[in-house]
Amino acid sequence: MFNALVVNKDEDSGKTSAAVQPLSLEDLPEGEVTVAVEYSTVNYKDGLCIGPGGGLVRKYPHVPGIDFAGTVETSSDDRYKAGDKVVLTGWRVGEAHWGGYSQKANVRADWLVPLPEGLDTRQAMAVGTAGFTAMLAVMALEDHGLEPGHGPVLVTGAAGGVGSVATAILANLGYEVAGVTGRPETADYLKSLGATRIVPREEINETTKRPLESESWAGCVDAVGGAMLARVLGQMKYGASVSAVGLAGGAGLPATVIPFLLRGVNLLGIDSVMQPYDNRLRAWERIAKDLPMDKLEAMIQPAALSDLPQLGADILKGQVKGRVVVDVNG
């Protein structure tokens, strides 16, 4: 027997409840690889799955956790053997398939990647989907011409999981980073990650009738979407790009096509869920090389399985700073 965070749904009321309870291997869904999970983390999607589901969870009981890292126990696939350290992010694990909030997990071999050299399983989950997405966003900006010295790079939602890692990576690569936050108390935290400028959210969160403003940003990692993304598009330098990674500010985009037509701005969609294997390896190798481990350590908030119901509610309210690392055996 082992422990897992299990979400149940009352069919009469439609309400969900989450609690730690024992499971057996027979309870797990089918998979080619059984992993002894060591660490997981908390993302916005996890908050939805721990709570009301957000349309992501279709079948109950359910074990959430869209990320995990651990050690292979058994494998019917030749790519992995007992003792291998592995990481999983995406593939709708924790949503459609039971996930990482469990001391053991059964998954498809195609969903795993080897733990990159230079990272342990705890650090890998301090990175997690949020950090993996941040690295994909930075890589996309670089692939579209961003280089240090072109001007400041804006990071919206900078104190969140994606924003924190993006800030640390960009600063470590030599970029001037401007971090947008609605929480003034996080300013010192963001500066410790390498941000050289703090932009209050209210300065950039309102729509404007002007389709173009002064050219301010050489690039942007946007975790907010909505009105803020629309505003940022009109402030980008000529030929600059925005990596769109989130919708904390809404899924709508009240923008015009003018920034694309008159300034050649690029809006780059970043998906972390269905990324091909080779690009996953590239991103994880870059993370191990370009994310300073001391900065990563400063982001970590430790947690246990029993803390997850509250943390799930907190992240939906925007009250989680940095990266939560869940010790599923703690």
Short mmCIF file of C-alpha atoms in Angstrom, two decimals:
data_model
loop_
_atom_site.label_atom_id
_atom_site.label_comp_id
_atom_site.label_asym_id
_atom_site.label_seq_id
_atom_site.Cartn_x
_atom_site.Cartn_y
_atom_site.Cartn_z
CA MET A 1 0.00 0.00 0.00
CA PHE A 2 1.06 3.58 -0.61
CA ASN A 3 -0.42 7.04 -0.15
CA ALA A 4 -1.95 9.35 -2.74
CA LEU A 5 -4.08 12.48 -2.84
CA VAL A 6 -7.43 11.27 -4.15
CA VAL A 7 -10.18 13.59 -5.37
CA ASN A 8 -13.74 12.30 -5.15
CA LYS A 9 -16.93 13.84 -6.48
CA ASP A 10 -20.36 13.67 -4.89
CA GLU A 11 -22.72 12.89 -7.76
CA ASP A 12 -25.74 14.45 -6.01
CA SER A 13 -24.20 17.80 -5.12
CA GLY A 14 -21.50 17.88 -7.80
CA LYS A 15 -18.97 18.97 -5.18
CA THR A 16 -15.46 17.53 -5.00
CA SER A 17 -13.29 16.73 -2.01
CA ALA A 18 -9.60 15.85 -1.82
CA ALA A 19 -7.84 13.81 0.86
CA VAL A 20 -4.77 11.61 1.31
CA GLN A 21 -5.70 7.93 1.32
CA PRO A 22 -3.99 4.54 0.81
CA LEU A 23 -3.98 2.83 -2.57
CA SER A 24 -2.56 -0.39 -3.98
CA LEU A 25 -0.80 -1.06 -7.28
CA GLU A 26 -4.02 -2.69 -8.53
CA ASP A 27 -5.78 0.68 -8.15
CA LEU A 28 -3.43 2.42 -10.60
CA PRO A 29 -4.29 2.78 -14.30
CA GLU A 30 -2.39 0.67 -16.79
CA GLY A 31 1.05 1.80 -17.88
CA GLU A 32 4.30 0.45 -19.29
CA VAL A 33 6.45 1.98 -16.54
CA THR A 34 5.90 2.01 -12.79
CA VAL A 35 7.67 4.91 -11.09
CA ALA A 36 8.36 5.38 -7.39
CA VAL A 37 7.51 9.07 -7.24
CA GLU A 38 9.78 11.23 -5.10
CA TYR A 39 8.62 14.78 -5.80
CA SER A 40 5.83 16.63 -7.53
CA THR A 41 4.80 20.29 -7.64
CA VAL A 42 1.78 22.61 -7.82
CA ASN A 43 0.65 24.38 -11.00
CA TYR A 44 -2.52 26.30 -11.85
CA LYS A 45 -3.94 23.21 -13.57
CA ASP A 46 -3.27 21.24 -10.39
CA GLY A 47 -5.34 23.75 -8.44
CA LEU A 48 -8.22 23.17 -10.84
CA CYS A 49 -7.89 19.38 -10.63
CA ILE A 50 -7.62 19.33 -6.83
CA GLY A 51 -10.73 21.50 -6.65
CA PRO A 52 -13.71 21.72 -9.00
CA GLY A 53 -11.86 20.17 -11.95
CA GLY A 54 -12.12 23.11 -14.32
CA GLY A 55 -13.40 20.78 -17.03
CA LEU A 56 -10.05 18.98 -17.02
CA VAL A 57 -11.10 15.96 -14.95
CA ARG A 58 -13.83 13.81 -16.45
CA LYS A 59 -13.70 10.69 -14.27
CA TYR A 60 -13.61 10.25 -10.49
CA PRO A 61 -12.02 9.15 -8.21
CA HIS A 62 -8.94 10.93 -9.53
CA VAL A 63 -5.29 11.43 -8.56
CA PRO A 64 -4.04 14.86 -9.72
CA GLY A 65 -0.46 16.05 -10.23
CA ILE A 66 0.60 17.05 -13.75
CA ASP A 67 4.33 16.68 -12.93
CA PHE A 68 6.50 14.20 -11.11
CA ALA A 69 10.07 12.99 -10.83
CA GLY A 70 11.25 9.71 -9.38
CA THR A 71 12.87 6.31 -9.93
CA VAL A 72 11.71 3.57 -12.28
CA GLU A 73 10.63 0.43 -10.39
CA THR A 74 9.55 -1.74 -13.33
CA SER A 75 9.36 -1.22 -17.09
CA SER A 76 8.10 -3.28 -20.03
CA ASP A 77 9.73 -0.78 -22.39
CA ASP A 78 13.42 -1.21 -23.27
CA ARG A 79 14.10 2.52 -22.97
CA TYR A 80 13.83 2.40 -19.18
CA LYS A 81 15.01 -0.01 -16.53
CA ALA A 82 14.72 -0.27 -12.76
CA GLY A 83 16.78 2.43 -11.06
CA ASP A 84 16.55 5.02 -13.87
CA LYS A 85 15.73 8.56 -12.75
CA VAL A 86 12.92 10.07 -14.83
CA VAL A 87 10.81 13.21 -15.16
CA LEU A 88 7.26 13.58 -16.44
CA THR A 89 5.47 16.77 -17.47
CA GLY A 90 2.42 17.17 -19.66
CA TRP A 91 0.61 14.60 -21.80
CA ARG A 92 -2.57 15.33 -19.78
CA VAL A 93 -1.21 13.27 -16.90
CA GLY A 94 -2.89 14.53 -13.73
CA GLU A 95 -5.93 15.49 -15.82
CA ALA A 96 -7.10 12.57 -18.00
CA HIS A 97 -4.63 10.07 -16.48
CA TRP A 98 -3.75 9.66 -12.82
CA GLY A 99 -0.76 11.80 -11.91
CA GLY A 100 2.05 12.57 -9.53
CA TYR A 101 0.31 13.21 -6.21
CA SER A 102 1.00 9.61 -5.31
CA GLN A 103 3.94 7.60 -4.05
CA LYS A 104 3.67 5.39 -7.14
CA ALA A 105 2.53 6.04 -10.71
CA ASN A 106 1.93 3.92 -13.83
CA VAL A 107 2.51 5.77 -17.12
CA ARG A 108 3.40 5.25 -20.76
CA ALA A 109 7.11 5.19 -21.55
CA ASP A 110 6.61 7.83 -24.27
CA TRP A 111 5.59 10.35 -21.61
CA LEU A 112 8.88 10.16 -19.69
CA VAL A 113 12.25 11.78 -20.24
CA PRO A 114 15.49 10.85 -18.47
CA LEU A 115 16.45 13.15 -15.62
CA PRO A 116 19.07 15.48 -17.16
CA GLU A 117 22.61 15.46 -15.79
CA GLY A 118 23.11 18.21 -13.25
CA LEU A 119 19.62 17.99 -11.74
CA ASP A 120 18.23 15.81 -8.97
CA THR A 121 14.56 14.89 -8.69
CA ARG A 122 13.83 17.66 -6.17
CA GLN A 123 15.35 20.30 -8.43
CA ALA A 124 13.51 18.87 -11.41
CA MET A 125 10.22 19.48 -9.62
CA ALA A 126 11.29 22.93 -8.52
CA VAL A 127 11.45 23.44 -12.28
CA GLY A 128 8.37 21.34 -13.15
CA THR A 129 5.91 22.23 -15.90
CA ALA A 130 6.18 25.92 -14.99
CA GLY A 131 9.95 26.03 -15.44
CA PHE A 132 9.84 23.75 -18.47
CA THR A 133 7.31 26.12 -20.04
CA ALA A 134 9.47 29.13 -19.14
CA MET A 135 12.45 27.54 -20.89
CA LEU A 136 10.36 26.79 -23.97
CA ALA A 137 9.26 30.44 -23.99
CA VAL A 138 12.84 31.73 -23.76
CA MET A 139 13.98 29.31 -26.49
CA ALA A 140 11.18 30.52 -28.77
CA LEU A 141 12.21 34.16 -28.26
CA GLU A 142 15.82 33.28 -29.05
CA ASP A 143 14.78 31.28 -32.11
CA HIS A 144 13.05 34.45 -33.34
CA GLY A 145 16.10 36.66 -32.92
CA LEU A 146 16.21 37.82 -29.30
CA GLU A 147 19.75 38.47 -28.04
CA PRO A 148 21.16 40.24 -24.98
CA GLY A 149 21.67 43.94 -25.63
CA HIS A 150 18.52 44.40 -27.71
CA GLY A 151 16.69 45.99 -24.79
CA PRO A 152 14.67 44.96 -21.74
CA VAL A 153 12.65 41.75 -21.76
CA LEU A 154 9.28 41.91 -20.02
CA VAL A 155 8.00 39.04 -17.86
CA THR A 156 4.35 39.28 -16.82
CA GLY A 157 3.09 37.41 -13.76
CA ALA A 158 6.72 37.47 -12.76
CA ALA A 159 6.30 36.21 -9.19
CA GLY A 160 4.41 33.10 -10.30
CA GLY A 161 5.95 29.77 -11.22
CA VAL A 162 6.56 30.41 -14.94
CA GLY A 163 7.52 34.03 -14.33
CA SER A 164 9.99 33.25 -11.56
CA VAL A 165 11.92 30.72 -13.63
CA ALA A 166 11.78 32.87 -16.77
CA THR A 167 13.17 35.83 -14.81
CA ALA A 168 16.04 33.77 -13.40
CA ILE A 169 16.92 32.20 -16.77
CA LEU A 170 16.80 35.47 -18.71
CA ALA A 171 18.88 37.32 -16.11
CA ASN A 172 21.44 34.50 -16.06
CA LEU A 173 21.72 34.71 -19.86
CA GLY A 174 22.54 38.41 -19.64
CA TYR A 175 19.18 39.98 -20.44
CA GLU A 176 17.79 43.06 -18.71
CA VAL A 177 14.56 41.81 -17.13
CA ALA A 178 11.49 43.88 -16.22
CA GLY A 179 9.08 41.95 -14.02
CA VAL A 180 5.37 42.74 -13.86
CA THR A 181 3.62 41.97 -10.58
CA GLY A 182 0.47 42.96 -8.77
CA ARG A 183 2.06 42.10 -5.42
CA PRO A 184 4.44 44.89 -4.34
CA GLU A 185 5.75 42.68 -1.53
CA THR A 186 7.38 40.41 -4.13
CA ALA A 187 9.68 43.15 -5.48
CA ASP A 188 12.71 42.08 -3.42
CA TYR A 189 12.12 38.44 -4.38
CA LEU A 190 12.06 39.32 -8.09
CA LYS A 191 15.20 41.43 -7.78
CA SER A 192 16.93 38.50 -6.08
CA LEU A 193 16.12 36.42 -9.17
CA GLY A 194 17.74 39.04 -11.40
CA ALA A 195 14.97 41.47 -12.33
CA THR A 196 16.39 44.98 -12.76
CA ARG A 197 13.02 46.72 -12.95
CA ILE A 198 9.67 46.13 -11.29
CA VAL A 199 6.57 47.15 -13.27
CA PRO A 200 3.38 47.49 -11.18
CA ARG A 201 0.55 45.53 -12.75
CA GLU A 202 -1.80 48.52 -12.82
CA GLU A 203 0.57 50.34 -15.19
CA ILE A 204 0.09 47.75 -17.91
CA ASN A 205 -3.17 45.97 -17.16
CA GLU A 206 -5.67 48.32 -18.80
CA THR A 207 -6.65 48.37 -22.44
CA THR A 208 -5.88 51.50 -24.40
CA LYS A 209 -7.49 52.96 -27.50
CA ARG A 210 -4.06 53.47 -29.03
CA PRO A 211 -3.02 50.39 -31.03
CA LEU A 212 0.66 51.37 -30.71
CA GLU A 213 2.62 52.92 -27.86
CA SER A 214 6.31 53.67 -27.41
CA GLU A 215 8.60 50.78 -28.36
CA SER A 216 9.65 49.52 -24.91
CA TRP A 217 10.35 45.78 -24.92
CA ALA A 218 12.76 43.63 -26.92
CA GLY A 219 10.85 40.50 -25.93
CA CYS A 220 8.20 39.27 -23.53
CA VAL A 221 7.27 36.10 -21.67
CA ASP A 222 3.57 36.56 -20.95
CA ALA A 223 1.86 34.35 -18.36
CA VAL A 224 -1.23 36.55 -18.02
CA GLY A 225 -2.99 36.96 -21.37
CA GLY A 226 -6.13 39.06 -21.60
CA ALA A 227 -5.96 42.84 -21.53
CA MET A 228 -2.33 42.84 -20.39
CA LEU A 229 -1.16 40.85 -23.39
CA ALA A 230 -3.11 43.16 -25.70
CA ARG A 231 -1.44 46.18 -24.13
CA VAL A 232 2.03 44.62 -24.30
CA LEU A 233 1.68 43.86 -28.02
CA GLY A 234 1.43 47.60 -28.70
CA GLN A 235 4.60 48.29 -26.68
CA MET A 236 6.93 45.81 -28.39
CA LYS A 237 9.94 46.96 -30.39
CA TYR A 238 9.98 46.48 -34.14
CA GLY A 239 10.27 42.79 -35.02
CA ALA A 240 10.13 41.71 -31.38
CA SER A 241 8.30 38.63 -30.12
CA VAL A 242 5.97 37.71 -27.26
CA SER A 243 5.85 34.13 -25.94
CA ALA A 244 2.30 33.51 -24.69
CA VAL A 245 2.26 30.88 -21.96
CA GLY A 246 -0.79 31.55 -19.78
CA LEU A 247 -4.20 33.08 -19.26
CA ALA A 248 -4.33 34.11 -15.60
CA GLY A 249 -5.82 37.42 -16.77
CA GLY A 250 -8.36 35.83 -19.09
CA ALA A 251 -8.57 33.96 -22.38
CA GLY A 252 -9.82 36.94 -24.39
CA LEU A 253 -7.47 39.15 -26.40
CA PRO A 254 -8.90 42.68 -26.88
CA ALA A 255 -6.22 43.68 -29.39
CA THR A 256 -5.87 44.90 -32.97
CA VAL A 257 -3.69 43.54 -35.77
CA ILE A 258 -1.79 46.85 -36.01
CA PRO A 259 1.31 45.73 -33.99
CA PHE A 260 1.69 42.74 -36.33
CA LEU A 261 1.27 44.79 -39.50
CA LEU A 262 3.20 47.96 -38.66
CA ARG A 263 5.90 46.64 -36.34
CA GLY A 264 6.22 43.02 -37.44
CA VAL A 265 5.57 41.81 -33.89
CA ASN A 266 5.40 38.02 -33.43
CA LEU A 267 2.98 36.33 -31.03
CA LEU A 268 4.38 32.88 -30.24
CA GLY A 269 2.12 30.26 -28.69
CA ILE A 270 3.90 28.02 -26.17
CA ASP A 271 2.46 24.58 -25.46
CA SER A 272 4.17 22.37 -22.91
CA VAL A 273 1.70 19.48 -22.88
CA MET A 274 2.25 17.83 -26.27
CA GLN A 275 5.85 18.91 -26.96
CA PRO A 276 7.79 16.38 -29.07
CA TYR A 277 10.40 14.28 -27.27
CA ASP A 278 13.45 15.89 -28.92
CA ASN A 279 12.34 19.39 -27.98
CA ARG A 280 11.70 18.22 -24.41
CA LEU A 281 15.26 16.95 -24.19
CA ARG A 282 16.57 20.23 -25.62
CA ALA A 283 14.62 22.26 -23.07
CA TRP A 284 15.68 20.12 -20.09
CA GLU A 285 19.33 20.28 -21.17
CA ARG A 286 19.06 24.07 -21.39
CA ILE A 287 17.44 24.19 -17.95
CA ALA A 288 20.30 22.21 -16.41
CA LYS A 289 22.79 24.61 -18.06
CA ASP A 290 21.09 28.02 -17.93
CA LEU A 291 18.99 28.05 -14.74
CA PRO A 292 21.19 28.98 -11.76
CA MET A 293 20.58 26.46 -9.00
CA ASP A 294 20.98 29.01 -6.20
CA LYS A 295 18.17 31.06 -7.73
CA LEU A 296 16.07 27.92 -8.13
CA GLU A 297 16.58 27.07 -4.46
CA ALA A 298 15.34 30.53 -3.47
CA MET A 299 12.02 29.87 -5.25
CA ILE A 300 11.22 26.63 -3.42
CA GLN A 301 8.33 26.31 -0.98
CA PRO A 302 8.32 22.77 0.49
CA ALA A 303 5.07 20.85 0.94
CA ALA A 304 3.63 17.40 1.65
CA LEU A 305 0.63 15.56 0.20
CA SER A 306 -1.53 16.74 3.09
CA ASP A 307 -0.84 20.39 2.20
CA LEU A 308 -2.21 20.07 -1.33
CA PRO A 309 -5.91 20.83 -0.79
CA GLN A 310 -5.04 24.24 0.65
CA LEU A 311 -2.26 24.91 -1.86
CA GLY A 312 -4.63 24.06 -4.70
CA ALA A 313 -7.05 26.71 -3.48
CA ASP A 314 -4.24 29.22 -2.92
CA ILE A 315 -2.78 28.96 -6.43
CA LEU A 316 -6.19 29.60 -7.98
CA LYS A 317 -6.31 32.85 -5.98
CA GLY A 318 -2.83 33.90 -7.12
CA GLN A 319 -1.44 33.46 -3.61
CA VAL A 320 1.45 31.10 -4.37
CA LYS A 321 4.91 32.59 -4.93
CA GLY A 322 7.70 30.76 -6.71
CA ARG A 323 7.74 26.98 -6.92
CA VAL A 324 6.06 24.53 -4.55
CA VAL A 325 7.97 21.24 -4.28
CA VAL A 326 5.85 18.39 -2.91
CA ASP A 327 7.69 15.59 -1.15
CA VAL A 328 5.15 12.82 -1.68
CA ASN A 329 6.94 10.64 0.87
CA GLY A 330 7.23 13.36 3.51
#
